[in-house]
Coordinates of C-alpha atoms in Angstrom, one line a residue:
M1296 CA 2.1 30.6 -28.9
T1297 CA -0.3 33.2 -27.3
D1298 CA -2.1 30.9 -24.8
T1299 CA -0.1 31.7 -21.7
P1300 CA -1.4 28.7 -19.5
A1301 CA -0.7 26.2 -22.4
R1302 CA 2.7 27.8 -23.0
L1303 CA 3.6 27.5 -19.3
L1304 CA 2.7 23.8 -19.3
N1305 CA 4.8 23.2 -22.3
L1306 CA 7.7 25.1 -20.8
L1307 CA 7.4 23.1 -17.6
S1308 CA 7.3 19.9 -19.5
L1309 CA 10.6 20.8 -21.2
L1310 CA 12.2 21.9 -17.9
Q1311 CA 11.3 18.6 -16.3
T1312 CA 13.7 16.7 -18.5
P1313 CA 17.1 16.3 -16.8
R1314 CA 19.2 18.9 -18.7
E1315 CA 19.9 22.6 -18.9
W1316 CA 18.0 24.6 -21.5
P1317 CA 19.4 27.7 -23.2
G1318 CA 16.9 30.5 -23.2
S1319 CA 17.2 30.8 -27.0
E1320 CA 16.4 27.1 -27.5
L1321 CA 13.3 27.4 -25.3
A1322 CA 12.2 30.4 -27.2
D1323 CA 12.6 28.6 -30.5
R1324 CA 10.7 25.5 -29.2
L1325 CA 7.8 27.6 -28.0
S1326 CA 7.9 30.2 -30.8
V1327 CA 8.2 33.2 -28.5
S1328 CA 10.8 35.8 -27.7
P1329 CA 13.6 35.2 -25.1
R1330 CA 12.0 38.0 -23.1
T1331 CA 8.7 36.0 -22.9
I1332 CA 10.7 33.0 -21.7
R1333 CA 12.2 35.1 -18.9
R1334 CA 8.7 36.2 -17.9
D1335 CA 7.3 32.7 -18.0
I1336 CA 10.3 31.5 -15.9
D1337 CA 9.3 34.1 -13.2
R1338 CA 5.7 32.9 -13.3
L1339 CA 6.8 29.3 -12.7
R1340 CA 8.9 30.4 -9.8
D1341 CA 5.9 32.3 -8.4
L1342 CA 4.0 29.0 -8.6
G1343 CA 6.7 27.2 -6.5
Y1344 CA 8.8 25.6 -9.2
P1345 CA 12.5 26.0 -8.4
V1346 CA 14.0 27.0 -11.8
E1347 CA 17.7 27.8 -11.6
A1348 CA 19.3 30.1 -14.1
T1349 CA 23.0 30.1 -15.1
R1350 CA 24.7 32.9 -16.9
G1351 CA 27.3 32.9 -19.7
A1352 CA 27.7 31.7 -23.2
V1353 CA 26.5 28.2 -22.3
G1354 CA 24.1 29.3 -19.6
G1355 CA 20.4 28.4 -19.4
Y1356 CA 17.6 27.2 -17.2
R1357 CA 17.0 23.9 -15.4
L1358 CA 14.5 22.7 -12.8
V1359 CA 16.2 21.8 -9.5
A1360 CA 15.2 20.3 -6.2
G1361 CA 13.2 22.7 -3.9
T1362 CA 11.9 22.7 -0.4
A1363 CA 8.4 21.5 -1.4
M1364 CA 7.0 19.1 -4.0
P1365 CA 5.4 21.0 -6.9
P1366 CA 2.9 19.3 -9.3
L1367 CA 4.6 17.2 -12.0
L1368 CA 3.7 16.7 -15.7
L1369 CA 4.0 13.1 -16.9
D1370 CA 3.9 11.8 -20.4
D1371 CA 1.8 8.7 -21.3
E1372 CA 4.6 6.2 -20.7
E1373 CA 5.6 7.8 -17.4
A1374 CA 2.1 7.8 -16.1
V1375 CA 1.5 4.1 -17.1
A1376 CA 4.8 3.0 -15.5
I1377 CA 4.0 4.7 -12.2
A1378 CA 0.4 3.4 -12.1
V1379 CA 1.6 -0.2 -12.8
G1380 CA 4.2 0.1 -10.1
L1381 CA 1.8 1.5 -7.5
R1382 CA -0.8 -1.1 -8.4
A1383 CA 1.7 -4.0 -8.1
G1384 CA 2.9 -2.8 -4.7
A1385 CA -0.4 -1.8 -3.2
G1386 CA -2.2 -4.9 -4.4
H1387 CA 0.1 -7.3 -2.5
A1388 CA 0.6 -5.5 0.8
I1389 CA 4.4 -5.3 0.4
E1390 CA 6.1 -4.2 3.6
G1391 CA 6.8 -0.5 3.5
V1392 CA 4.1 0.3 1.0
D1393 CA 1.6 2.2 3.1
E1394 CA -1.5 4.3 2.8
A1395 CA 0.4 7.1 1.1
S1396 CA 1.1 4.9 -1.8
V1397 CA -2.6 4.0 -2.1
R1398 CA -3.5 7.7 -2.0
A1399 CA -1.1 8.4 -4.8
L1400 CA -2.6 5.6 -6.9
A1401 CA -6.1 6.9 -6.2
K1402 CA -5.1 10.4 -7.4
L1403 CA -3.3 9.1 -10.5
E1404 CA -6.1 6.8 -11.6
Q1405 CA -8.7 9.6 -11.1
V1406 CA -7.1 11.6 -13.9
L1407 CA -5.7 8.9 -16.2
P1408 CA -7.4 9.0 -19.7
A1409 CA -9.4 5.9 -20.7
R1410 CA -6.7 4.9 -23.2
L1411 CA -4.0 4.9 -20.4
R1412 CA -6.3 3.0 -18.0
H1413 CA -6.6 0.3 -20.6
R1414 CA -2.9 0.1 -21.0
V1415 CA -2.3 -0.2 -17.2
S1416 CA -4.9 -2.9 -16.9
T1417 CA -3.5 -4.8 -19.9
L1418 CA 0.0 -4.7 -18.5
Q1419 CA -1.1 -5.8 -15.0
N1420 CA -3.3 -8.7 -16.3
A1421 CA -0.4 -10.0 -18.4
T1422 CA 2.0 -10.3 -15.4
I1423 CA 2.1 -12.5 -12.3
P1424 CA 3.8 -10.9 -9.3
L1425 CA 5.8 -13.0 -6.8
T1426 CA 3.9 -12.8 -3.6
R1427 CA 4.9 -13.8 -0.1
G1428 CA 3.2 -14.9 3.1
D1429 CA -0.3 -16.5 2.7
G1430 CA -0.8 -14.8 -0.7
A1431 CA -3.7 -12.6 0.4
T1432 CA -4.0 -10.1 -2.5
V1433 CA -6.2 -7.1 -2.9
A1434 CA -7.6 -5.6 -6.1
P1435 CA -6.0 -2.1 -6.5
S1436 CA -9.4 -0.7 -7.4
T1437 CA -10.7 -1.8 -4.0
L1438 CA -7.8 -0.1 -2.2
T1439 CA -8.3 3.1 -4.2
A1440 CA -12.0 3.1 -3.5
L1441 CA -11.4 2.7 0.2
A1442 CA -8.6 5.3 0.3
G1443 CA -10.8 7.8 -1.5
A1444 CA -13.7 7.3 1.0
V1445 CA -11.2 7.7 3.9
T1446 CA -9.8 10.9 2.5
G1447 CA -13.1 12.3 1.4
R1448 CA -14.8 11.3 4.7
E1449 CA -17.6 9.6 2.9
R1450 CA -19.7 6.7 4.2
L1451 CA -18.9 3.5 2.4
R1452 CA -21.0 0.4 1.4
F1453 CA -19.4 -3.0 0.6
S1454 CA -19.9 -6.7 0.8
Y1455 CA -17.8 -8.5 3.4
R1456 CA -16.9 -12.2 3.6
A1457 CA -16.1 -13.3 7.2
G1458 CA -13.5 -15.9 8.2
D1459 CA -16.3 -18.6 8.3
G1460 CA -17.4 -17.7 4.7
A1461 CA -20.6 -15.8 5.8
E1462 CA -21.4 -12.8 3.4
T1463 CA -22.8 -9.6 4.8
K1464 CA -23.5 -6.1 3.6
R1465 CA -21.8 -3.3 5.5
L1466 CA -22.3 0.5 5.8
V1467 CA -19.4 2.1 7.6
E1468 CA -17.6 5.4 8.3
P1469 CA -14.1 4.6 7.1
Y1470 CA -11.4 5.8 9.4
R1471 CA -8.0 4.6 8.2
L1472 CA -6.3 1.9 6.0
V1473 CA -3.5 0.0 7.8
S1474 CA -0.9 -2.3 6.3
T1475 CA 0.6 -5.1 8.4
G1476 CA 3.1 -6.0 5.7
R1477 CA 1.2 -9.1 4.6
R1478 CA -2.3 -7.8 4.7
W1479 CA -4.3 -4.6 4.4
Y1480 CA -7.0 -3.7 7.0
L1481 CA -9.7 -1.1 7.1
V1482 CA -10.5 0.5 10.5
A1483 CA -14.0 1.8 10.4
Y1484 CA -17.1 2.6 12.5
D1485 CA -19.8 0.1 11.5
L1486 CA -23.1 1.8 11.5
G1487 CA -25.1 -1.5 11.4
R1488 CA -23.3 -2.8 14.5
D1489 CA -23.0 0.7 16.1
D1490 CA -19.4 -0.1 17.0
W1491 CA -15.8 0.0 15.7
R1492 CA -14.7 -2.8 13.5
T1493 CA -11.6 -3.9 11.5
F1494 CA -12.1 -5.5 8.1
R1495 CA -9.6 -7.5 6.1
V1496 CA -9.5 -5.7 2.7
D1497 CA -8.9 -8.9 0.7
R1498 CA -12.4 -9.9 1.9
V1499 CA -14.1 -6.7 0.8
T1500 CA -15.9 -6.6 -2.5
D1501 CA -17.9 -4.1 -4.4
P1502 CA -17.0 -1.0 -2.3
F1503 CA -18.6 2.3 -3.3
A1504 CA -18.7 5.7 -1.6
T1505 CA -22.3 6.8 -0.9
G1506 CA -21.6 10.5 -1.1
A1507 CA -22.8 11.0 2.4
R1508 CA -20.2 13.0 4.4
F1509 CA -19.5 12.4 8.1
T1510 CA -17.4 13.8 10.9
P1511 CA -14.8 11.3 12.0
R1512 CA -15.4 9.8 15.4
E1513 CA -12.5 9.3 17.9
L1514 CA -11.2 5.8 18.3
P1515 CA -12.0 4.4 21.7
E1516 CA -8.3 4.0 22.5
G1517 CA -5.0 4.8 20.9
D1518 CA -4.2 5.3 17.3
E1519 CA -5.4 3.1 14.4
A1520 CA -2.4 0.8 14.4
A1521 CA -2.7 0.1 18.1
Y1522 CA -6.4 -0.4 17.8
L1523 CA -5.9 -2.9 14.9
A1524 CA -3.3 -4.8 17.0
R1525 CA -5.7 -5.1 19.9
S1526 CA -8.6 -6.1 17.6
M1527 CA -6.5 -8.8 16.0
T1528 CA -5.4 -10.1 19.4
R1529 CA -9.0 -10.3 20.6
A1530 CA -10.1 -12.1 17.4
Q1531 CA -7.3 -14.6 17.3
G1532 CA -6.7 -15.2 21.0
E1533 CA -3.3 -16.5 22.2
V1534 CA -1.4 -19.5 21.2
D1535 CA 1.0 -21.3 23.6
L1536 CA 3.8 -22.7 21.5
D1537 CA 6.1 -25.6 22.3
V1538 CA 8.3 -26.3 19.3
E1539 CA 11.5 -28.2 19.1
F1540 CA 14.0 -27.4 16.3
G1541 CA 16.8 -29.5 14.8
A1542 CA 19.2 -26.6 14.5
A1543 CA 21.4 -24.5 16.8
A1544 CA 19.7 -21.8 18.8
E1545 CA 21.7 -19.0 17.0
V1546 CA 20.5 -20.3 13.6
V1547 CA 16.8 -20.5 14.7
V1548 CA 16.8 -17.1 16.6
A1549 CA 17.9 -15.4 13.4
R1550 CA 14.8 -16.6 11.6
L1551 CA 12.3 -15.8 14.3
P1552 CA 10.7 -12.4 15.3
A1553 CA 12.9 -10.5 17.7
H1554 CA 10.7 -11.1 20.8
L1555 CA 10.9 -15.0 20.4
A1556 CA 14.0 -16.6 22.0
P1557 CA 14.5 -20.4 21.8
V1558 CA 16.6 -22.1 24.4
A1559 CA 19.5 -24.4 23.4
T1560 CA 19.0 -28.1 24.3
G1561 CA 22.1 -29.3 22.6
P1562 CA 24.8 -28.3 20.0
E1563 CA 22.4 -28.6 17.1
T1564 CA 19.0 -28.5 18.8
C1565 CA 16.8 -25.9 20.7
R1566 CA 13.3 -25.5 22.0
L1567 CA 10.9 -22.6 22.0
H1568 CA 8.2 -22.0 24.6
A1569 CA 6.3 -18.9 23.8
R1570 CA 2.9 -17.3 23.8
V1571 CA 2.0 -15.6 20.5
T1572 CA -1.1 -13.7 19.3
D1573 CA -1.6 -15.0 15.8
S1574 CA -3.6 -17.7 14.0
V1575 CA -2.4 -21.3 13.9
E1576 CA -2.5 -21.1 10.1
W1577 CA 0.1 -18.3 10.0
V1578 CA 2.3 -19.9 12.7
A1579 CA 2.3 -23.1 10.6
L1580 CA 3.4 -21.1 7.6
R1581 CA 6.1 -19.3 9.4
L1582 CA 7.5 -22.5 10.7
A1583 CA 7.6 -24.1 7.3
M1584 CA 9.3 -21.0 5.8
M1585 CA 12.1 -21.2 8.4
D1586 CA 13.8 -24.0 6.4
V1587 CA 14.9 -25.9 9.5
P1588 CA 13.7 -29.2 10.9
F1589 CA 11.0 -28.8 13.7
K1590 CA 8.6 -30.8 15.8
V1591 CA 5.5 -29.2 17.3
H1592 CA 4.6 -30.5 20.8
A1593 CA 1.8 -28.0 21.4
P1594 CA -0.8 -26.7 20.8
T1595 CA -2.9 -29.5 19.5
A1596 CA -4.7 -27.2 17.1
L1597 CA -1.4 -26.4 15.4
R1598 CA -0.4 -30.0 15.1
T1599 CA -3.8 -30.8 13.6
H1600 CA -3.5 -28.0 11.1
I1601 CA 0.0 -29.1 10.0
Q1602 CA -1.2 -32.7 9.5
T1603 CA -4.2 -31.5 7.4
L1604 CA -1.9 -29.2 5.4
T1605 CA 0.6 -32.0 4.8
T1606 CA -2.1 -34.4 3.6
R1607 CA -3.4 -31.7 1.2
L1608 CA 0.0 -30.9 -0.2
T1609 CA 0.9 -34.6 -0.6
A1610 CA -2.3 -35.3 -2.4
S1611 CA -1.5 -32.5 -4.9
L1612 CA 1.6 -34.4 -6.0
T1613 CA -0.2 -37.7 -6.8

């Protein structure tokens, strides 16, 4: 094998398997001399791959953990498995799966051959993931398109459906993707509105980068996570809760966010008075997921939403 780059790639592929390779076996596999193997090992080390050598009758070479992450070579099955896993996580805003995962997916899908892209899509379309929360899901292709525009600092066009169902076309300078654990949001400067905006990614369709580069603007205050939190607070307003639970306070407090503290009203009852910044739809869902009896005294909007939801669910069983 006289093609040095191709030989190095084949050598690296062998070393990435979790075993120690005798130099003679590597030489036989690649049809070169042991001296050439030693030179190629030095080349890999120069490129940042931590190849460890052991001496003796059973000595050899193996790839070990280093101080930096070098490029990896993946076979077809490995690439498909990683792409499917990243798609499943990114598409459902699982807590702990952040923008780094989306960037990794964007890089991988950029270089996947067409035959592997088809395998990934086939596997994903044949499975149904278990989701949580309100089930707001995102197409992985949408996430990767947005992540690519953020990273490449390219202006982005897309269609956007507002909460009231109104459809608009947007041209933005994408700043950052933010995951709240149950939803993805895009923080961007909206050129049509000449102001900063946040967009729910599950309401974004047909995104494409225009190719026009831009210099990122500074957020008016704080970082992207803080800006998103303030933006959501302004959009949702505040809800004054008055909820009575048919369970002991210590049982209820374990199922609420840390900043909410119900007060015991009896051995097996407690009551919560609190102001929260969230939608009545999400509050209703959280209450139902707690799996304890409850009665909502306020606000009226929450009581109305629960009554509507109860009627809808009951009708689905008849």
